[in-house]
PDB file of N, CA and C in Angstrom:
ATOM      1  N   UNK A 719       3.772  -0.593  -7.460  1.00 84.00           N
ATOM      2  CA  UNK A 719       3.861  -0.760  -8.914  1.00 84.00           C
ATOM      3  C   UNK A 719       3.409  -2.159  -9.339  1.00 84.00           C
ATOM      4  N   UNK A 720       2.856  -2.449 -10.500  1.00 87.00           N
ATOM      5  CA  UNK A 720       2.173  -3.234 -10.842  1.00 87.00           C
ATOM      6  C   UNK A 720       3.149  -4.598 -10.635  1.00 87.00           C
ATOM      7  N   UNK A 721       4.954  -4.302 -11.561  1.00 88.00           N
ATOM      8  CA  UNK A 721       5.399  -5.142 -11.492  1.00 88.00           C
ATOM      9  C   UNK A 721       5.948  -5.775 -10.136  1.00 88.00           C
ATOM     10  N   UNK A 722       5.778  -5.576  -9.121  1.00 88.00           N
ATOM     11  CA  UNK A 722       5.835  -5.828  -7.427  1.00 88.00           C
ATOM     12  C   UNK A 722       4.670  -6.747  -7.361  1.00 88.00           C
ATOM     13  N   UNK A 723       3.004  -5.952  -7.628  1.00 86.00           N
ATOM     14  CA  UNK A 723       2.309  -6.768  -7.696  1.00 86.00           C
ATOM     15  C   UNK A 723       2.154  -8.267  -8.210  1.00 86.00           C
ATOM     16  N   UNK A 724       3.036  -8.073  -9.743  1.00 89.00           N
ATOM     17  CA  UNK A 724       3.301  -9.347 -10.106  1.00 89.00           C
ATOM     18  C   UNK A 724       4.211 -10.475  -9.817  1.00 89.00           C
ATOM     19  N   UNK A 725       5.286  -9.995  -9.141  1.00 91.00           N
ATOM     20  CA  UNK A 725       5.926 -10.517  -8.478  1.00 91.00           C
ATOM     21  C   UNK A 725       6.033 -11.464  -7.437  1.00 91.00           C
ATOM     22  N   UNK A 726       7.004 -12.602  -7.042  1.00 92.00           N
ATOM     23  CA  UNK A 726       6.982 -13.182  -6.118  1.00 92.00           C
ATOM     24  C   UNK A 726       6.808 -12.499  -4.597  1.00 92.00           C
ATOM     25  N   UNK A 727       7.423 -11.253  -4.566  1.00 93.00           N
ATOM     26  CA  UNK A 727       7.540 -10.360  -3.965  1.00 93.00           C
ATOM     27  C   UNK A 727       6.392 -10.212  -2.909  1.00 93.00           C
ATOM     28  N   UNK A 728       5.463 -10.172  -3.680  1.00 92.00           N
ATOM     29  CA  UNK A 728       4.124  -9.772  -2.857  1.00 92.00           C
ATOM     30  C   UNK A 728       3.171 -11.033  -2.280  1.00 92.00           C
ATOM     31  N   UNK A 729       3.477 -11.958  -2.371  1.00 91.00           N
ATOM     32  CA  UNK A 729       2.660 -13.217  -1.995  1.00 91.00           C
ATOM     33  C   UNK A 729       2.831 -12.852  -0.304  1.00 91.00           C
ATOM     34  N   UNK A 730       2.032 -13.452   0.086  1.00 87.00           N
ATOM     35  CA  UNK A 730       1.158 -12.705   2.080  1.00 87.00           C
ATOM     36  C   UNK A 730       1.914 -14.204   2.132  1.00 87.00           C
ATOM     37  N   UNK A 731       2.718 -14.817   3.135  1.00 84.00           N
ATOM     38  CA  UNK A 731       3.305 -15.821   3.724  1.00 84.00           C
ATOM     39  C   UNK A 731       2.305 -15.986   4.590  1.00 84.00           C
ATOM     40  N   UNK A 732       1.294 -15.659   5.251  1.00 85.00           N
ATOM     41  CA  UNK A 732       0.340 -16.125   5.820  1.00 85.00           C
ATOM     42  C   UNK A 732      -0.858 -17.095   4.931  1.00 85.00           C
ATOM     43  N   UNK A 733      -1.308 -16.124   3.915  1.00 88.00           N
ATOM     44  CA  UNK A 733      -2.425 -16.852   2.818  1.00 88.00           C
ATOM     45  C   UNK A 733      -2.204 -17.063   1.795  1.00 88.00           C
ATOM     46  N   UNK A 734      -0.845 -17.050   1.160  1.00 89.00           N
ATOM     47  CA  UNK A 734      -0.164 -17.467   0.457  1.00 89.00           C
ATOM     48  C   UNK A 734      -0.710 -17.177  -1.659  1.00 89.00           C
ATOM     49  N   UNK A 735      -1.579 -15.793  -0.920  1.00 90.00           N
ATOM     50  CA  UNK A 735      -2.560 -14.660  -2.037  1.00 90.00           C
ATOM     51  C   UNK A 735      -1.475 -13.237  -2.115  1.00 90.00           C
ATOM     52  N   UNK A 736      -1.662 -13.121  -3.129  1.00 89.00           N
ATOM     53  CA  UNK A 736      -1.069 -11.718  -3.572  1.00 89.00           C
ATOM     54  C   UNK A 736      -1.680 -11.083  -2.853  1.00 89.00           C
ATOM     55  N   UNK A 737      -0.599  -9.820  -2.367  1.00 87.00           N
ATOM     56  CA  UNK A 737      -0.896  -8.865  -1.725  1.00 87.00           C
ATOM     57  C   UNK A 737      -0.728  -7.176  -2.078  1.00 87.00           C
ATOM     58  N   UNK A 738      -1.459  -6.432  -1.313  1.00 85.00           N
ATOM     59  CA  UNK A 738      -1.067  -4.917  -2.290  1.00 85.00           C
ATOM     60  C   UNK A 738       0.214  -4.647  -1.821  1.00 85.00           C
ATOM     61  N   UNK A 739       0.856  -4.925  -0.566  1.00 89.00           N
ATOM     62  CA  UNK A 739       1.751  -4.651  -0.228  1.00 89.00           C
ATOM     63  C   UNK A 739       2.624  -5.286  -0.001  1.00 89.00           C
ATOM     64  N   UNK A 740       4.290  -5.392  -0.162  1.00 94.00           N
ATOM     65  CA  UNK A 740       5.093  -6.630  -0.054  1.00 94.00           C
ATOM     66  C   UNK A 740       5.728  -6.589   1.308  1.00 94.00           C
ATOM     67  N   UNK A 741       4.884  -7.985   2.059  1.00 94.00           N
ATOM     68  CA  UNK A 741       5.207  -8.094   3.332  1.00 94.00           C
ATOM     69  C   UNK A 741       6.462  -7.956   3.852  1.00 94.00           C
ATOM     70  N   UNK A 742       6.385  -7.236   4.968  1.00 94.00           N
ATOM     71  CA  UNK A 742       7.563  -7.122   5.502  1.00 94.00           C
ATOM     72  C   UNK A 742       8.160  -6.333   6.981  1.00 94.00           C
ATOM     73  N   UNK A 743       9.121  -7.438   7.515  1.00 95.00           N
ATOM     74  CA  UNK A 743       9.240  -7.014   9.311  1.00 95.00           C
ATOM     75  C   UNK A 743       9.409  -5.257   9.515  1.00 95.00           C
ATOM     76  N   UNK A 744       8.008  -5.057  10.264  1.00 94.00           N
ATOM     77  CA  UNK A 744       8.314  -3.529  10.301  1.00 94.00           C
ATOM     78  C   UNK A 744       8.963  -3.070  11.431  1.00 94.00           C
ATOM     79  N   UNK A 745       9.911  -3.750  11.623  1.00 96.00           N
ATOM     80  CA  UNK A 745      11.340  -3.421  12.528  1.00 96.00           C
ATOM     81  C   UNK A 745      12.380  -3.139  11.654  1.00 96.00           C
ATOM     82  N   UNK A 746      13.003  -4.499  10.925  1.00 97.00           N
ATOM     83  CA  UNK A 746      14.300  -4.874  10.305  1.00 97.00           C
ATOM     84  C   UNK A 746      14.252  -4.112   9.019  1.00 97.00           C
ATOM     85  N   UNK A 747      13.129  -3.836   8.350  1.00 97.00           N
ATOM     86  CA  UNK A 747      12.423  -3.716   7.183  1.00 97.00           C
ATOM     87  C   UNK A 747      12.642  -5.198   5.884  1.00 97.00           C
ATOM     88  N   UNK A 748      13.093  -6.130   6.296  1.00 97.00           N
ATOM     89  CA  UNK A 748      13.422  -7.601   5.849  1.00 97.00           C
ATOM     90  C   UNK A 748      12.149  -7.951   5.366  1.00 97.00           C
ATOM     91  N   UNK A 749      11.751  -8.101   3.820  1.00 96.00           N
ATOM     92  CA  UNK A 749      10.753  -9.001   3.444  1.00 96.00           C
ATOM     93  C   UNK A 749      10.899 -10.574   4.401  1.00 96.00           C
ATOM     94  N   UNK A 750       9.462 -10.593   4.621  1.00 93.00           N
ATOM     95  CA  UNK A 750       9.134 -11.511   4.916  1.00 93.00           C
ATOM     96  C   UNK A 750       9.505 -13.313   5.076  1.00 93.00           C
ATOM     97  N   UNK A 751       9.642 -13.010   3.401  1.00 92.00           N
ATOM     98  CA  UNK A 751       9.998 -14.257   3.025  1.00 92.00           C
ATOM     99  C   UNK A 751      11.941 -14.582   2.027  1.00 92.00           C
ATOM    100  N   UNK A 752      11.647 -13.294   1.569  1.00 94.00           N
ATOM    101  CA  UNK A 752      12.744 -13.368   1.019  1.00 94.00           C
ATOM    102  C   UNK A 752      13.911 -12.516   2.247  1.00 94.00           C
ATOM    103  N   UNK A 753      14.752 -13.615   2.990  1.00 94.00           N
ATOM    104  CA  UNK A 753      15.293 -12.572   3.826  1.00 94.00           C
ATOM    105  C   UNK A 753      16.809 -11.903   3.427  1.00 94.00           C
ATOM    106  N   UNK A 754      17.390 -11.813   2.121  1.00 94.00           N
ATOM    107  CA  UNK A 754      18.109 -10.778   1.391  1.00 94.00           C
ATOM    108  C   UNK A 754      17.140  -9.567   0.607  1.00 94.00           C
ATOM    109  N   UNK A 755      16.331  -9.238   0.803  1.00 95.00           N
ATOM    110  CA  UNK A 755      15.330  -8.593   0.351  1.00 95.00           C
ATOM    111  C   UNK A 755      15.047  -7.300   1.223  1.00 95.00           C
ATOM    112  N   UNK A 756      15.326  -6.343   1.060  1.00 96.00           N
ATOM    113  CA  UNK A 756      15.225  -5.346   2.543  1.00 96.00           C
ATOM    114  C   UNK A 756      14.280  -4.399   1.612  1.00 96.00           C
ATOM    115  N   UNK A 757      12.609  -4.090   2.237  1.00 94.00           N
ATOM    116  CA  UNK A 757      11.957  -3.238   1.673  1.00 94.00           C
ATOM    117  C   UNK A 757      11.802  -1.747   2.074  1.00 94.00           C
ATOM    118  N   UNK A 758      10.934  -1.173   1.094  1.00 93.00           N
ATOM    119  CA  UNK A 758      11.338   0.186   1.965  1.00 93.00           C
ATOM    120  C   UNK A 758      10.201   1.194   1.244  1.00 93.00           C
ATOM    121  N   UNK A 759       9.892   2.158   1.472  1.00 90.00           N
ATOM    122  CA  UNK A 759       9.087   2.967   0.895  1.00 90.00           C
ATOM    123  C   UNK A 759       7.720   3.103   0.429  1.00 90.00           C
ATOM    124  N   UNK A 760       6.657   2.872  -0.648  1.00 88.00           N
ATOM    125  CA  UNK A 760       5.473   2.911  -0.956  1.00 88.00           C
ATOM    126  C   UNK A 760       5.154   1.903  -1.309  1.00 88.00           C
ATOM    127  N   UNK A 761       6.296   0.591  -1.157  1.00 90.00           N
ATOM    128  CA  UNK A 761       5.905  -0.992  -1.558  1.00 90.00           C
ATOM    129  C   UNK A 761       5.740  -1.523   0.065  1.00 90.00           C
ATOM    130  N   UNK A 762       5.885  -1.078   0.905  1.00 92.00           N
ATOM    131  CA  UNK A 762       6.599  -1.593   2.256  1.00 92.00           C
ATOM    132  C   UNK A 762       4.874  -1.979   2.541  1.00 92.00           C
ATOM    133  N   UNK A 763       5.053  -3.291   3.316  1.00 91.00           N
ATOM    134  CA  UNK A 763       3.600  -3.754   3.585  1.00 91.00           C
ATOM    135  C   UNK A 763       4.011  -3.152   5.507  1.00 91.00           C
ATOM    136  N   UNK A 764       3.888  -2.084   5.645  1.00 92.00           N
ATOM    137  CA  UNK A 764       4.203  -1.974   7.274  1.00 92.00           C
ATOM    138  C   UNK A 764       3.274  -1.219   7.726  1.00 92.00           C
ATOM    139  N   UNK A 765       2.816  -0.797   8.683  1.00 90.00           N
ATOM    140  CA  UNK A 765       1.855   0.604   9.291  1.00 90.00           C
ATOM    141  C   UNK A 765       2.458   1.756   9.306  1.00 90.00           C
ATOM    142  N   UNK A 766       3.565   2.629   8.792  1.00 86.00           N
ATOM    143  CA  UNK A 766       3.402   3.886   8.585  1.00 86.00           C
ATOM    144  C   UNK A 766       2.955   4.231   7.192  1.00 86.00           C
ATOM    145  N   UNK A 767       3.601   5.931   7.303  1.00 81.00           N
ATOM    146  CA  UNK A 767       2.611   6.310   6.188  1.00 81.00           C
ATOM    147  C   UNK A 767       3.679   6.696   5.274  1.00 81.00           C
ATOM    148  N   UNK A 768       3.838   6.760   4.032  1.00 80.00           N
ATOM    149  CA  UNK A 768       3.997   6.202   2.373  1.00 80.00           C
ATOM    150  C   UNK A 768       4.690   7.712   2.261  1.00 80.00           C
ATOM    151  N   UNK A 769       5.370   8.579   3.001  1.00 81.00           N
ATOM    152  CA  UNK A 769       5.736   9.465   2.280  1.00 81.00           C
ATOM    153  C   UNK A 769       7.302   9.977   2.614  1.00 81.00           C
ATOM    154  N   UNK A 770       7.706  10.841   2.080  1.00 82.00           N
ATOM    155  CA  UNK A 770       9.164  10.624   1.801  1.00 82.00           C
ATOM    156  C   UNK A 770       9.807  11.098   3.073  1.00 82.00           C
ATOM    157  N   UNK A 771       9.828  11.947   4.368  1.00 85.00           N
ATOM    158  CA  UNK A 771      10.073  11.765   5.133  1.00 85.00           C
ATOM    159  C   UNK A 771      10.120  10.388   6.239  1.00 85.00           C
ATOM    160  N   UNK A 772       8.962   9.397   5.584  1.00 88.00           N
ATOM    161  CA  UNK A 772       9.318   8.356   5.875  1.00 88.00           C
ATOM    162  C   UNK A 772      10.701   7.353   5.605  1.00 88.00           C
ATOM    163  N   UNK A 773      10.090   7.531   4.017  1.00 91.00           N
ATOM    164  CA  UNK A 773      11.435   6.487   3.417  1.00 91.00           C
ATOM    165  C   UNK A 773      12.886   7.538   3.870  1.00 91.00           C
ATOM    166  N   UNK A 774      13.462   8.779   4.056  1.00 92.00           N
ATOM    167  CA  UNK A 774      14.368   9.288   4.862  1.00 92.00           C
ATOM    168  C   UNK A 774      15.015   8.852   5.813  1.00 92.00           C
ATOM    169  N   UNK A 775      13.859   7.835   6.742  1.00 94.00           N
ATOM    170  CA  UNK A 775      14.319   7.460   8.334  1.00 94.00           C
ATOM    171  C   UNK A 775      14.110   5.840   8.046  1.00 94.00           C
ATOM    172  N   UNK A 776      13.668   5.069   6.673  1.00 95.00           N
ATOM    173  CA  UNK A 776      13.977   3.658   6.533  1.00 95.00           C
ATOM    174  C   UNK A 776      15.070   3.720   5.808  1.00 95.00           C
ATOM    175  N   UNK A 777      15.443   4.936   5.175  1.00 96.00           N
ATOM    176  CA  UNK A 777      16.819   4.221   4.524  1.00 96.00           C
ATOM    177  C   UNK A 777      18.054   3.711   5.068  1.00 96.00           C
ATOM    178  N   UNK A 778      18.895   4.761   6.324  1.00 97.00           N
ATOM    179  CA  UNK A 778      19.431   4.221   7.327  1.00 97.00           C
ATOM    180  C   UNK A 778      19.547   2.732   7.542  1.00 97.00           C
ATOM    181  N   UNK A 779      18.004   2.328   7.964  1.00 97.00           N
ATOM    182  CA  UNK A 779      17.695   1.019   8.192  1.00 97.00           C
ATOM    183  C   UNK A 779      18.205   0.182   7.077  1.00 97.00           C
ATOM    184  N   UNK A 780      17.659   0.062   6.218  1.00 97.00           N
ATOM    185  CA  UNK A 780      17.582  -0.588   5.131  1.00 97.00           C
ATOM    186  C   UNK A 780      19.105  -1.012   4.616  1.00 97.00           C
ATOM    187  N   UNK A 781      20.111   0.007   4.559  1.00 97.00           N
ATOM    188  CA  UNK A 781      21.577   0.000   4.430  1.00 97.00           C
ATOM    189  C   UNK A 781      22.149  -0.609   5.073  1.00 97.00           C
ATOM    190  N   UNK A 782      22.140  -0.377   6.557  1.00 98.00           N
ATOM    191  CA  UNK A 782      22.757  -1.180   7.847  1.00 98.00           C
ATOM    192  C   UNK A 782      22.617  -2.603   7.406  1.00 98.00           C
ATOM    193  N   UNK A 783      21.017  -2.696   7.476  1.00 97.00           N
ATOM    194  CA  UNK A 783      20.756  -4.448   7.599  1.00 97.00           C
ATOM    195  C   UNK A 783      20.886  -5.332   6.200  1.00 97.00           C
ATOM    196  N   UNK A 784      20.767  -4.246   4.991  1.00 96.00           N
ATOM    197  CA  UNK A 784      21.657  -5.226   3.881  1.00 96.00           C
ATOM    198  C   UNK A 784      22.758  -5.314   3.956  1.00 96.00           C
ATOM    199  N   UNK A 785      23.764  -4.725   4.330  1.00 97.00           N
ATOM    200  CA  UNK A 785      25.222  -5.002   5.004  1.00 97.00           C
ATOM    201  C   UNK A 785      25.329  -6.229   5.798  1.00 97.00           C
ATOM    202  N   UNK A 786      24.597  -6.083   6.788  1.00 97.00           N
ATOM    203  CA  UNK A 786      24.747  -6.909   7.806  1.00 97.00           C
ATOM    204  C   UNK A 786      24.190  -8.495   7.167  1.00 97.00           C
ATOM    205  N   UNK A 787      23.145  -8.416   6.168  1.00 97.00           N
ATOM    206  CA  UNK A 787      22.810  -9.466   5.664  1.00 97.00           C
ATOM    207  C   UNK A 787      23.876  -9.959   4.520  1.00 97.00           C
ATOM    208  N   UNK A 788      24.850  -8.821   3.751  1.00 96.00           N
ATOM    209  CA  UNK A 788      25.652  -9.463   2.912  1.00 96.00           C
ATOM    210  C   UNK A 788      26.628  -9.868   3.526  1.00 96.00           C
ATOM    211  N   UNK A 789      27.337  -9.519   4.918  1.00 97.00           N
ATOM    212  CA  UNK A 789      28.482  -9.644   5.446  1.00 97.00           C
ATOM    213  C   UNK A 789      27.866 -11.387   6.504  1.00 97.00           C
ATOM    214  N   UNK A 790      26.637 -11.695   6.453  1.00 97.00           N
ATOM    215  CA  UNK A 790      26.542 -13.298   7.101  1.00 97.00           C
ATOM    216  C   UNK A 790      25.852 -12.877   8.571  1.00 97.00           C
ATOM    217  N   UNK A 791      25.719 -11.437   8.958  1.00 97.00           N
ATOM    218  CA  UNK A 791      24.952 -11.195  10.092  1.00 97.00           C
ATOM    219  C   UNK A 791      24.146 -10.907  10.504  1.00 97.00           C
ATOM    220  N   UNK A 792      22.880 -11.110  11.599  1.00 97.00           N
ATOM    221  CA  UNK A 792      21.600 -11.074  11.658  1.00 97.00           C
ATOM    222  C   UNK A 792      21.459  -9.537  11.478  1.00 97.00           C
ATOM    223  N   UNK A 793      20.504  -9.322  10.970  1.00 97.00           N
ATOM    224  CA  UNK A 793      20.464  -7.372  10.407  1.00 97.00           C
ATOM    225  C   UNK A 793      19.494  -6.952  12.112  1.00 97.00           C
ATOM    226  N   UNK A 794      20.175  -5.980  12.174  1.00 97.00           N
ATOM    227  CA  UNK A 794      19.763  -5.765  13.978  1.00 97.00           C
ATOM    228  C   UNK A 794      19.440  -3.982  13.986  1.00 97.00           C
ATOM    229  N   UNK A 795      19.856  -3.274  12.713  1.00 98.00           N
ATOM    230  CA  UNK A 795      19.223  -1.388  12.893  1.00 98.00           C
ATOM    231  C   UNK A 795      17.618  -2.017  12.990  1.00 98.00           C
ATOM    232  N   UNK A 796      16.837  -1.114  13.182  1.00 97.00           N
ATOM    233  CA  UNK A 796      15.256  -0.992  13.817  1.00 97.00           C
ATOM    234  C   UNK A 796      14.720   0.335  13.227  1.00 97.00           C
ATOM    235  N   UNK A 797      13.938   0.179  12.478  1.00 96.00           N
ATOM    236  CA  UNK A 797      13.200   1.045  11.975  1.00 96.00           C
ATOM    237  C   UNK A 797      11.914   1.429  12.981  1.00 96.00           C
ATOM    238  N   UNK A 798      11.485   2.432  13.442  1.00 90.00           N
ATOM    239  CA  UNK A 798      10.615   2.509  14.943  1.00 90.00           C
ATOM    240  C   UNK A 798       9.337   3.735  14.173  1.00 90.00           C
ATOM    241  N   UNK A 799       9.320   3.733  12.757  1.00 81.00           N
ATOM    242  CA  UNK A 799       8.598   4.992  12.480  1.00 81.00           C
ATOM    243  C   UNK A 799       7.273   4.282  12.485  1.00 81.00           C
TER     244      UNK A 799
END
């Protein structure tokens, strides 16, 4: 969505250029840069593919490790799709 695009969200921590996709560890699903930020679905800058059986098997993920990030602990579920 555009407003992602516009966002801090999407800046590449490598080239420090907007990106189409908002970077992010395609393990933890943890943006990049923002690490309370847990991405997920058709914004996710990762190598699978964009469809809802996907986001199904990141949500899991995504729950665990914002927990684990609000409770002060390194977020450790693994997203493997």
């Amino acid at each position: 969505p555009q407003f992602v695009i516009d966002s801090a969200l999407s800046i590449d921590i490598d080239t420090g250029e907007r990106a189409d996709w908002v970077p992010t560890d395609k393990s933890t699903l943890v943006h990049q840069r923002f690490k309370n930020v847990m991405v997920a679905g058709d914004v996710a800058g990762i190598p699978t593919s964009k469809t809802s059986a996907a986001i199904r098997m990141q949500a899991p993920v995504v729950a665990a490790n914002l927990i684990a990030t609000m409770e002060g602990r390194r977020p450790q579920a693994v997203y493997d799709g």
